[in-house]
mmCIF file with all atom_site columns, C-alpha atoms in Angstrom:
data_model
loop_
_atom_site.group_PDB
_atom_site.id
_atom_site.type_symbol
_atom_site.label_atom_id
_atom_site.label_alt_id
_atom_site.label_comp_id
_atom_site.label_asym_id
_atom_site.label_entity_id
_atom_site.label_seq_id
_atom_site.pdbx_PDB_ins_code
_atom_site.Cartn_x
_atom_site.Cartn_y
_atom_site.Cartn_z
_atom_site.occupancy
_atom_site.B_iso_or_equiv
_atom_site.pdbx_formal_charge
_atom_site.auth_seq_id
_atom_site.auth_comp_id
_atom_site.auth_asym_id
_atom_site.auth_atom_id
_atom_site.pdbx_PDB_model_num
ATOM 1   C CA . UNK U 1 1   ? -3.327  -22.355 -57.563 1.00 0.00 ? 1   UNK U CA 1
ATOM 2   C CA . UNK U 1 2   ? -5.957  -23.047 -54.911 1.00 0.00 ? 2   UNK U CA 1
ATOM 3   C CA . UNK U 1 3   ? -3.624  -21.520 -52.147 1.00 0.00 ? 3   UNK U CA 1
ATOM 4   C CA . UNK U 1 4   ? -5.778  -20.511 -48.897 1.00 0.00 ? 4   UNK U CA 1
ATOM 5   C CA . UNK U 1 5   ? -4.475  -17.536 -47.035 1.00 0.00 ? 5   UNK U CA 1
ATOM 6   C CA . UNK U 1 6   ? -5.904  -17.508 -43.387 1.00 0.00 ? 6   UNK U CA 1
ATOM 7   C CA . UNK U 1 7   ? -4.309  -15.437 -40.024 1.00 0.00 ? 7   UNK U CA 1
ATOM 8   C CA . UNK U 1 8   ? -4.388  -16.933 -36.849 1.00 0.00 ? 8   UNK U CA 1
ATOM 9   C CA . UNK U 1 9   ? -2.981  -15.478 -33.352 1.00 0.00 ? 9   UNK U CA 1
ATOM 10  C CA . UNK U 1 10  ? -0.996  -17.517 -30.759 1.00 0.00 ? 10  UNK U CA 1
ATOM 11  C CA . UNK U 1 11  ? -2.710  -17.727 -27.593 1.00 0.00 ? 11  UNK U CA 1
ATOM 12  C CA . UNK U 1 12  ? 0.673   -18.597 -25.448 1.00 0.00 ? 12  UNK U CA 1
ATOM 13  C CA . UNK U 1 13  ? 3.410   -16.705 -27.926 1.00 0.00 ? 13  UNK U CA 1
ATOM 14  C CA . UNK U 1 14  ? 5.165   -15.301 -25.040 1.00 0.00 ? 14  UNK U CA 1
ATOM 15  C CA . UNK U 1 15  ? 4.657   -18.147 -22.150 1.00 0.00 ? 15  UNK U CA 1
ATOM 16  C CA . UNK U 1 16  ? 6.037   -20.715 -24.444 1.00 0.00 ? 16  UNK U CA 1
ATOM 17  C CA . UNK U 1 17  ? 9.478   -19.090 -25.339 1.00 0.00 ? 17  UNK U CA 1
ATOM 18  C CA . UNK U 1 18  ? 12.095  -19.091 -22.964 1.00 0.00 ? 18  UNK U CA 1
ATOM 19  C CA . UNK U 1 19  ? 14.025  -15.630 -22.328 1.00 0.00 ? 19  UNK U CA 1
ATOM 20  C CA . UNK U 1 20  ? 16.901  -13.952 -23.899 1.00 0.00 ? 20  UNK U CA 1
ATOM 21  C CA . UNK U 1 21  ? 17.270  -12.294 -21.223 1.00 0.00 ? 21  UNK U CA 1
ATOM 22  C CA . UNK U 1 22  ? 18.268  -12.726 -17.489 1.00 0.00 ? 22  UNK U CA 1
ATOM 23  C CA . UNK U 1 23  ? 15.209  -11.336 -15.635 1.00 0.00 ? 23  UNK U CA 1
ATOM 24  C CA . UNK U 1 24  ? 14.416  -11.732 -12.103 1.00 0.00 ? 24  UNK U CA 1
ATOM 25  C CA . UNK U 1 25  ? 11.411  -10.354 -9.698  1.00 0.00 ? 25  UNK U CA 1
ATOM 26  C CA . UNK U 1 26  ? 10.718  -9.712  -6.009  1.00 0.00 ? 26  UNK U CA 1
ATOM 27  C CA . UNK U 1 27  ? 7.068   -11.887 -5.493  1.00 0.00 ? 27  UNK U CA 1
ATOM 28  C CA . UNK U 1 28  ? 4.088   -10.524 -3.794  1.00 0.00 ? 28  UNK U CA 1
ATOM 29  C CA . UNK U 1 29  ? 1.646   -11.826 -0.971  1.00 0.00 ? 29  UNK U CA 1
ATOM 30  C CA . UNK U 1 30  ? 0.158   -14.139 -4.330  1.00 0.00 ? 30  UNK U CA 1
ATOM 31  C CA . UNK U 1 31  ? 2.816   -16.353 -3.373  1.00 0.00 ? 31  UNK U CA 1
ATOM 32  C CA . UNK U 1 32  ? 2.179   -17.282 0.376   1.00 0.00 ? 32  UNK U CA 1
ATOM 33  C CA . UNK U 1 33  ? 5.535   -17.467 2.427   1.00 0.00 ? 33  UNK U CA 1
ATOM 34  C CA . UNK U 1 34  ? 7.434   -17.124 0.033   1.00 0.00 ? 34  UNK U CA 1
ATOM 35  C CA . UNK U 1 35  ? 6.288   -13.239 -0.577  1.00 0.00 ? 35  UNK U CA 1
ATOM 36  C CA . UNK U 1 36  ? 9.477   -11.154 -0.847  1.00 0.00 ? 36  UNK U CA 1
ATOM 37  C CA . UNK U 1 37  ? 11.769  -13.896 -2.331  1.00 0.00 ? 37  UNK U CA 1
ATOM 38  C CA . UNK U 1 38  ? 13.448  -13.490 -5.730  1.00 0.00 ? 38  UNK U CA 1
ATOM 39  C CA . UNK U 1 39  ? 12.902  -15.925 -8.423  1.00 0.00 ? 39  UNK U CA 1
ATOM 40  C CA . UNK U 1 40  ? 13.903  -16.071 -11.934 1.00 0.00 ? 40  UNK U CA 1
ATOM 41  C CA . UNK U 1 41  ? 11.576  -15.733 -14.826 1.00 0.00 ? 41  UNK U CA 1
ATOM 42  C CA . UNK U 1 42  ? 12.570  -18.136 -16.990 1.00 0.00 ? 42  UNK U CA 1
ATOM 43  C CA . UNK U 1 43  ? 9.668   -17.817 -20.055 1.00 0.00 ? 43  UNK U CA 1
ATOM 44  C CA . UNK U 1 44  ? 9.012   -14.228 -22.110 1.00 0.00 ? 44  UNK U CA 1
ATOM 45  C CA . UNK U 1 45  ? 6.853   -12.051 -20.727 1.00 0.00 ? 45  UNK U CA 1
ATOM 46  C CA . UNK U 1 46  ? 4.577   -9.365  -22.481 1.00 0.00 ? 46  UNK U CA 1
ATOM 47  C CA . UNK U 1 47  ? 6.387   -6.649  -21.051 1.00 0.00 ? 47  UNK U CA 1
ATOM 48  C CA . UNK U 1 48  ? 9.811   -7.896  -21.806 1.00 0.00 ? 48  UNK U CA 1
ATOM 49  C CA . UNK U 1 49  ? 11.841  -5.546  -24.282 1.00 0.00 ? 49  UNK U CA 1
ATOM 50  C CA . UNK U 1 50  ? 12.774  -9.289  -25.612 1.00 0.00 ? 50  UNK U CA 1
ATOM 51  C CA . UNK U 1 51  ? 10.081  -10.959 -25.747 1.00 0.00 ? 51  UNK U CA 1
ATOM 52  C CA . UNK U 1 52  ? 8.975   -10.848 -29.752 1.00 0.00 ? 52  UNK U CA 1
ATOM 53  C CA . UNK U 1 53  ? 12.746  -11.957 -30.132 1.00 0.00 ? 53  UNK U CA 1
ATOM 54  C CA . UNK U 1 54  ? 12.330  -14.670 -27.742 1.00 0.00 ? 54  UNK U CA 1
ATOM 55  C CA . UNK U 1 55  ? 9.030   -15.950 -29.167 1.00 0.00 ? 55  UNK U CA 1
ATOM 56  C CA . UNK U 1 56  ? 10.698  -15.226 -33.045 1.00 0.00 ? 56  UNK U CA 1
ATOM 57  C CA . UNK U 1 57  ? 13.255  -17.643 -31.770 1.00 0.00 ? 57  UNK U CA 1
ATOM 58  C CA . UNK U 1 58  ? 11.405  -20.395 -30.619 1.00 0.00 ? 58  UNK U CA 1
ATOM 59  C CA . UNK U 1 59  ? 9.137   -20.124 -33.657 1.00 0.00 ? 59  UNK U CA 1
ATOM 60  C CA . UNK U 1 60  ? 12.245  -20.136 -35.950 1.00 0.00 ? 60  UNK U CA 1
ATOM 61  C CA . UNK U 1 61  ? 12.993  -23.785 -34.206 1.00 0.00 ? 61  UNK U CA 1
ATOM 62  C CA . UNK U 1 62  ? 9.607   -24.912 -34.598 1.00 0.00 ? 62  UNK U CA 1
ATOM 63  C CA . UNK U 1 63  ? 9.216   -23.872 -38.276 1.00 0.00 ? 63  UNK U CA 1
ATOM 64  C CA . UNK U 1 64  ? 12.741  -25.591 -39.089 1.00 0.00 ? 64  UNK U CA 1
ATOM 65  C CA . UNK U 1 65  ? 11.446  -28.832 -36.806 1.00 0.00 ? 65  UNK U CA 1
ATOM 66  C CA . UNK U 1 66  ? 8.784   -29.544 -39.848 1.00 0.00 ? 66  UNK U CA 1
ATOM 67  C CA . UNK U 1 67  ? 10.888  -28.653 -43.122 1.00 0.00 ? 67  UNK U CA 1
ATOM 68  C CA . UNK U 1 68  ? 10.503  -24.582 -43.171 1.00 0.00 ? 68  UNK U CA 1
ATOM 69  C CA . UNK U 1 69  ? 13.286  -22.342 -44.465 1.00 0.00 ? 69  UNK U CA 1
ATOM 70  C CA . UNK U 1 70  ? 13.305  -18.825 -43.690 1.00 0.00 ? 70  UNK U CA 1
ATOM 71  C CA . UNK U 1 71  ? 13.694  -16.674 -46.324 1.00 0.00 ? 71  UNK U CA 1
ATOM 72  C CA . UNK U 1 72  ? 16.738  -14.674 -47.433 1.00 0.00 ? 72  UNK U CA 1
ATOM 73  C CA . UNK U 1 73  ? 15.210  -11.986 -48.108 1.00 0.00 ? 73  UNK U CA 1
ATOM 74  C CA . UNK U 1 74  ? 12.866  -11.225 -45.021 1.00 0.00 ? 74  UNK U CA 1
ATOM 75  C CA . UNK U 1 75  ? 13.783  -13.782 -41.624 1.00 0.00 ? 75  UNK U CA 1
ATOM 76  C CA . UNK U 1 76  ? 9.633   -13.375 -40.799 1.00 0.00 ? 76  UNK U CA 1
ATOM 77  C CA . UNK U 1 77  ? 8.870   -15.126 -44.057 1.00 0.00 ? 77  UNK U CA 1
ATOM 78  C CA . UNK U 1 78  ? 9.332   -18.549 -44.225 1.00 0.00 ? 78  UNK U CA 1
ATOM 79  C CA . UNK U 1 79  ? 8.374   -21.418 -46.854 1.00 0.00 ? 79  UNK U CA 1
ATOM 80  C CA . UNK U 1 80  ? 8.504   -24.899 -47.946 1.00 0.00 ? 80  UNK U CA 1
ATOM 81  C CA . UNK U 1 81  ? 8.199   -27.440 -50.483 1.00 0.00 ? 81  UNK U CA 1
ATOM 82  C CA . UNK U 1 82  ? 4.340   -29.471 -50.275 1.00 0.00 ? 82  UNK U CA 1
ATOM 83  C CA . UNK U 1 83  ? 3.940   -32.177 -52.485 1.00 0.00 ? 83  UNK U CA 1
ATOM 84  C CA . UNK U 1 84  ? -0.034  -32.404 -53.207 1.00 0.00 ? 84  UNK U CA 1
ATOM 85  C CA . UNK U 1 85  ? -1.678  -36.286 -53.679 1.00 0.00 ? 85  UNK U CA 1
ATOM 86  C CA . UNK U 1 86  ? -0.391  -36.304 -57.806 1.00 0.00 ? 86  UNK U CA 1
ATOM 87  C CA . UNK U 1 87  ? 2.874   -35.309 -56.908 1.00 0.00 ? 87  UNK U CA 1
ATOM 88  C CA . UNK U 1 88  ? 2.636   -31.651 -58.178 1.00 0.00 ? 88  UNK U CA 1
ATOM 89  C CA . UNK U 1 89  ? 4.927   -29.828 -55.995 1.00 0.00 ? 89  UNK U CA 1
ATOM 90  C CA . UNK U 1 90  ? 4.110   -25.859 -54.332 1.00 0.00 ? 90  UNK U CA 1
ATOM 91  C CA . UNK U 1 91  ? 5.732   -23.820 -51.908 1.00 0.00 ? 91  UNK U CA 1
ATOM 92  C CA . UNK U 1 92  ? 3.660   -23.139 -48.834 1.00 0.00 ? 92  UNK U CA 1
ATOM 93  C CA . UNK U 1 93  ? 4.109   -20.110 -46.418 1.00 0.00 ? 93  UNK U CA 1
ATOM 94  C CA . UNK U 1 94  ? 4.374   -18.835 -42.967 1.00 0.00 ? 94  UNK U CA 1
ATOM 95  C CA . UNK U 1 95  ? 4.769   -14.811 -42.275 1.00 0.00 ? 95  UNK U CA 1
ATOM 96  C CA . UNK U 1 96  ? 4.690   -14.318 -38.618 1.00 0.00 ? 96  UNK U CA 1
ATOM 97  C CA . UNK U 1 97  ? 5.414   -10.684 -36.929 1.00 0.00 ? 97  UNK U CA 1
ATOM 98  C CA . UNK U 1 98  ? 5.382   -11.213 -32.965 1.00 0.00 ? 98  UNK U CA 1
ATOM 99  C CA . UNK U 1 99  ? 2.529   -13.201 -32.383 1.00 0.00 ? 99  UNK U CA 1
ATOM 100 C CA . UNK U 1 100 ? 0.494   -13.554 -35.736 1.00 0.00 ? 100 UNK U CA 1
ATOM 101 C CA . UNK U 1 101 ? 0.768   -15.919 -37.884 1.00 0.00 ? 101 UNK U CA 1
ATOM 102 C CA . UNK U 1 102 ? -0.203  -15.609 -41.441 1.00 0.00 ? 102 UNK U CA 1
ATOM 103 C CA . UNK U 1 103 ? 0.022   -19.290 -43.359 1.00 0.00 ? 103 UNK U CA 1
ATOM 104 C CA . UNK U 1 104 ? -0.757  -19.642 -47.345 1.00 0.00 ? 104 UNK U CA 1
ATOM 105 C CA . UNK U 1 105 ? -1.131  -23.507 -48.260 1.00 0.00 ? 105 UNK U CA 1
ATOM 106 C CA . UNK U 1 106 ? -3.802  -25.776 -49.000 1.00 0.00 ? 106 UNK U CA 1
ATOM 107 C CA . UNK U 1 107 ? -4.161  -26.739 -46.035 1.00 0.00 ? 107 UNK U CA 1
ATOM 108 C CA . UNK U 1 108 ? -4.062  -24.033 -43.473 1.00 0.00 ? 108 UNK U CA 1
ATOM 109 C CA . UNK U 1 109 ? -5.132  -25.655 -40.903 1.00 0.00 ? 109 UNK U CA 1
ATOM 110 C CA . UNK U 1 110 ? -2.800  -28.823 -40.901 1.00 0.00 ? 110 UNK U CA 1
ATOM 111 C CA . UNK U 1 111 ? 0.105   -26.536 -40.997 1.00 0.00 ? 111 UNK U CA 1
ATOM 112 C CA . UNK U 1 112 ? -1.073  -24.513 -37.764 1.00 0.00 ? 112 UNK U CA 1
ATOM 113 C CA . UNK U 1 113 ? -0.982  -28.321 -36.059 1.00 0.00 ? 113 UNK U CA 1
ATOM 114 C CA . UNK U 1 114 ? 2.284   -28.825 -37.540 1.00 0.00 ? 114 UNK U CA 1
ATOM 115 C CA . UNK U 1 115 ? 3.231   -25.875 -36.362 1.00 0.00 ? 115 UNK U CA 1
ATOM 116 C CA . UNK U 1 116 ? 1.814   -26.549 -33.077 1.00 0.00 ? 116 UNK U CA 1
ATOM 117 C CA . UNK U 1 117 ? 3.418   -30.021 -32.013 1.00 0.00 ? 117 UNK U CA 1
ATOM 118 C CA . UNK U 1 118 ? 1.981   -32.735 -30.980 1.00 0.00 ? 118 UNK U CA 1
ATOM 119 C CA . UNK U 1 119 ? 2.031   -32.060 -27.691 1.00 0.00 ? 119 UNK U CA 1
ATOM 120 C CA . UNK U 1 120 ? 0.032   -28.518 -28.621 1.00 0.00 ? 120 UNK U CA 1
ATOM 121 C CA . UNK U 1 121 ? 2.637   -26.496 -27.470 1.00 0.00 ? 121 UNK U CA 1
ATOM 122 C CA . UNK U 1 122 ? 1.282   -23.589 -29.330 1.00 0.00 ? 122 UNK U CA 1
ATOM 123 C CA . UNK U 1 123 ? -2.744  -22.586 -29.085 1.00 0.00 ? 123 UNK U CA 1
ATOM 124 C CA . UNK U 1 124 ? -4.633  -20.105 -31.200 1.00 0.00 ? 124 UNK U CA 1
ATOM 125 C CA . UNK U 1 125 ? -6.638  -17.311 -29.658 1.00 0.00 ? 125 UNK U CA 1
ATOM 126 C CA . UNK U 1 126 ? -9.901  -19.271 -29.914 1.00 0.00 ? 126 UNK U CA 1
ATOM 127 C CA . UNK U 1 127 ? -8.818  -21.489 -32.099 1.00 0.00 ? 127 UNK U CA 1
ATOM 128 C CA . UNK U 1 128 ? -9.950  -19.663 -34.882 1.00 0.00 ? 128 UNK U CA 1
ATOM 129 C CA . UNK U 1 129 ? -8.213  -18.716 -38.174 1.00 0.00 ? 129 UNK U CA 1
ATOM 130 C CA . UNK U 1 130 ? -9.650  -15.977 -40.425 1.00 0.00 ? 130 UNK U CA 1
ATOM 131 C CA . UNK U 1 131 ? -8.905  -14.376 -43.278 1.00 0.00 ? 131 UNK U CA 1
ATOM 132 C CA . UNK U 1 132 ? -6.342  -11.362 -43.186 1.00 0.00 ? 132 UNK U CA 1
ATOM 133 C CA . UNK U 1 133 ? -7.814  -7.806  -42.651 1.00 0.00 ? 133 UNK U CA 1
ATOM 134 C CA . UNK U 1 134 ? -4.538  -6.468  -42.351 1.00 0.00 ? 134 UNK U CA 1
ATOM 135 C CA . UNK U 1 135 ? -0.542  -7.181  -41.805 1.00 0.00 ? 135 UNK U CA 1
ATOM 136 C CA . UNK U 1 136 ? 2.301   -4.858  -40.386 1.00 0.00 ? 136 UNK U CA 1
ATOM 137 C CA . UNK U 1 137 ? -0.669  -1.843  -40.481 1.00 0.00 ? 137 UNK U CA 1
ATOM 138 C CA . UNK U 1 138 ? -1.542  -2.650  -43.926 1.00 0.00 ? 138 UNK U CA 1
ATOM 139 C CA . UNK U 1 139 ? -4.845  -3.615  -44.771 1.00 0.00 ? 139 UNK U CA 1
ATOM 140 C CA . UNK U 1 140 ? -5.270  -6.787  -46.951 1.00 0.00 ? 140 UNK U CA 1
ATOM 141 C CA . UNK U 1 141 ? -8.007  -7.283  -49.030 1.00 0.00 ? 141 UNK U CA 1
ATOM 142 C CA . UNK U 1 142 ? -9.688  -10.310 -51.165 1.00 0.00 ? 142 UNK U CA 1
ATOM 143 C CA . UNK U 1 143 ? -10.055 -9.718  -54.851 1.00 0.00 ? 143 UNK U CA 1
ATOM 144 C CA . UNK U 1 144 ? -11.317 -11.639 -57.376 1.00 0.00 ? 144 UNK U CA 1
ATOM 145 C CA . UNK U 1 145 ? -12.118 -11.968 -61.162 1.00 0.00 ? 145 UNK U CA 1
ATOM 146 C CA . UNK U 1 146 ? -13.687 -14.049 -63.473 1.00 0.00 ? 146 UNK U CA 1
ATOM 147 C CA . UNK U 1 147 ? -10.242 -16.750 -63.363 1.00 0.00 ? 147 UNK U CA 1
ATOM 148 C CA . UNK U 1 148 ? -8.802  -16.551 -59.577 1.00 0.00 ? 148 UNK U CA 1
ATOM 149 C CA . UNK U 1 149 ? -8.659  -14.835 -56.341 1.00 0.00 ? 149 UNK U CA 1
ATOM 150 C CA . UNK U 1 150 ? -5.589  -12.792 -54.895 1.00 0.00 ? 150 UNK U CA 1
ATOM 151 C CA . UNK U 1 151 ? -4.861  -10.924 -51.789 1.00 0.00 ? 151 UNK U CA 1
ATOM 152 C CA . UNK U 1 152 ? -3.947  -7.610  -51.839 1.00 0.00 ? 152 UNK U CA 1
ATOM 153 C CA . UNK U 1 153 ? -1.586  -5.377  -49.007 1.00 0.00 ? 153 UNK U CA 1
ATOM 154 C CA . UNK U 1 154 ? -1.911  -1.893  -49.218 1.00 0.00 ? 154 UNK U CA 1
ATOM 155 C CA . UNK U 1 155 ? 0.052   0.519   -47.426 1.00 0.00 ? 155 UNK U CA 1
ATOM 156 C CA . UNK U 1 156 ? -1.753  3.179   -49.490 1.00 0.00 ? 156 UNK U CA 1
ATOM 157 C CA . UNK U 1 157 ? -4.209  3.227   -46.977 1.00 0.00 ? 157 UNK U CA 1
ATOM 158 C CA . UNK U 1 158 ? -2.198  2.923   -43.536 1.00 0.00 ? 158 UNK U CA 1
ATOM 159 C CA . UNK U 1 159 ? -4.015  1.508   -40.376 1.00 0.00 ? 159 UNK U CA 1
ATOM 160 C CA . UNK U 1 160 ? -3.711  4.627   -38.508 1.00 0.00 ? 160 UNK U CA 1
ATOM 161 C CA . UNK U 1 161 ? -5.393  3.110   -35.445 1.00 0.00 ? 161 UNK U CA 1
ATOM 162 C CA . UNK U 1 162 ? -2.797  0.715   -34.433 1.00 0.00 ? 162 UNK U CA 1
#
């Protein structure tokens, strides 16, 4: 009752996770006398074939830092027991596919610090949260009637521009 459901995009997904996989690149004039040495890449870039695993990965660590559990039943859905001022007990949620985030609690916005560390280790594209227009090329909608409001995931009507 009273859950919020709000997306939010990580700014840094892929410069905060290290790689899974050995990567290494011949540098350009950008880097002054050293130009034609080869250095290691060390954190995930864009490009990399591994680089949603490598950000899933460090998520995983940061969601199980502050109490989440993924789920059994899909490893990109996790949740976690929130105990509300009068002791009344829900489950909040994380879904996160590469780097979106979608968080139901009732307190969205103190889980994306949680989420974030102290230290701010991850940042959201303009640090802005919104409600979910769509999910794994589904749309999501916001219904309501007279006693509560749901969201809604369609695949019915397919985001064929993504």
């Amino acid at each position: 009752k009273d859950l919020d459901v709000q997306d939010a995009d990580v700014q840094n997904a892929f410069l905060r996770a290290t790689n899974k996989e050995k990567v290494w690149q011949k540098v350009g004039p950008e880097f002054g006398e050293n130009q034609g040495k080869f250095y290691i890449v060390s954190h995930a870039l864009y490009e990399l074939h591994s680089a949603g695993a490598s950000f899933r990965s460090f998520l995983s660590r940061m969601l199980n830092q502050i109490g989440f559990k993924s789920c059994l039943a899909d490893s990109d859905v996790w949740c976690c027991i929130a105990i509300e001022n009068d002791e009344t007990e829900y489950y909040k949620y994380v879904l996160g596919y590469v780097d979106e985030l979608i968080v139901v609690s009732k307190n969205v916005w103190n889980v994306l610090k949680e989420i974030g560390g102290s230290d701010g280790q991850i940042k959201y594209k303009n640090d802005q949260i919104e409600s979910p227009s769509d999910y794994l090329s589904a749309w999501c909608r916001k219904m309501s009637d007279i006693k509560r409001e749901i969201y809604q995931c369609s695949n019915k009507e397919f985001r064929g521009d993504m």
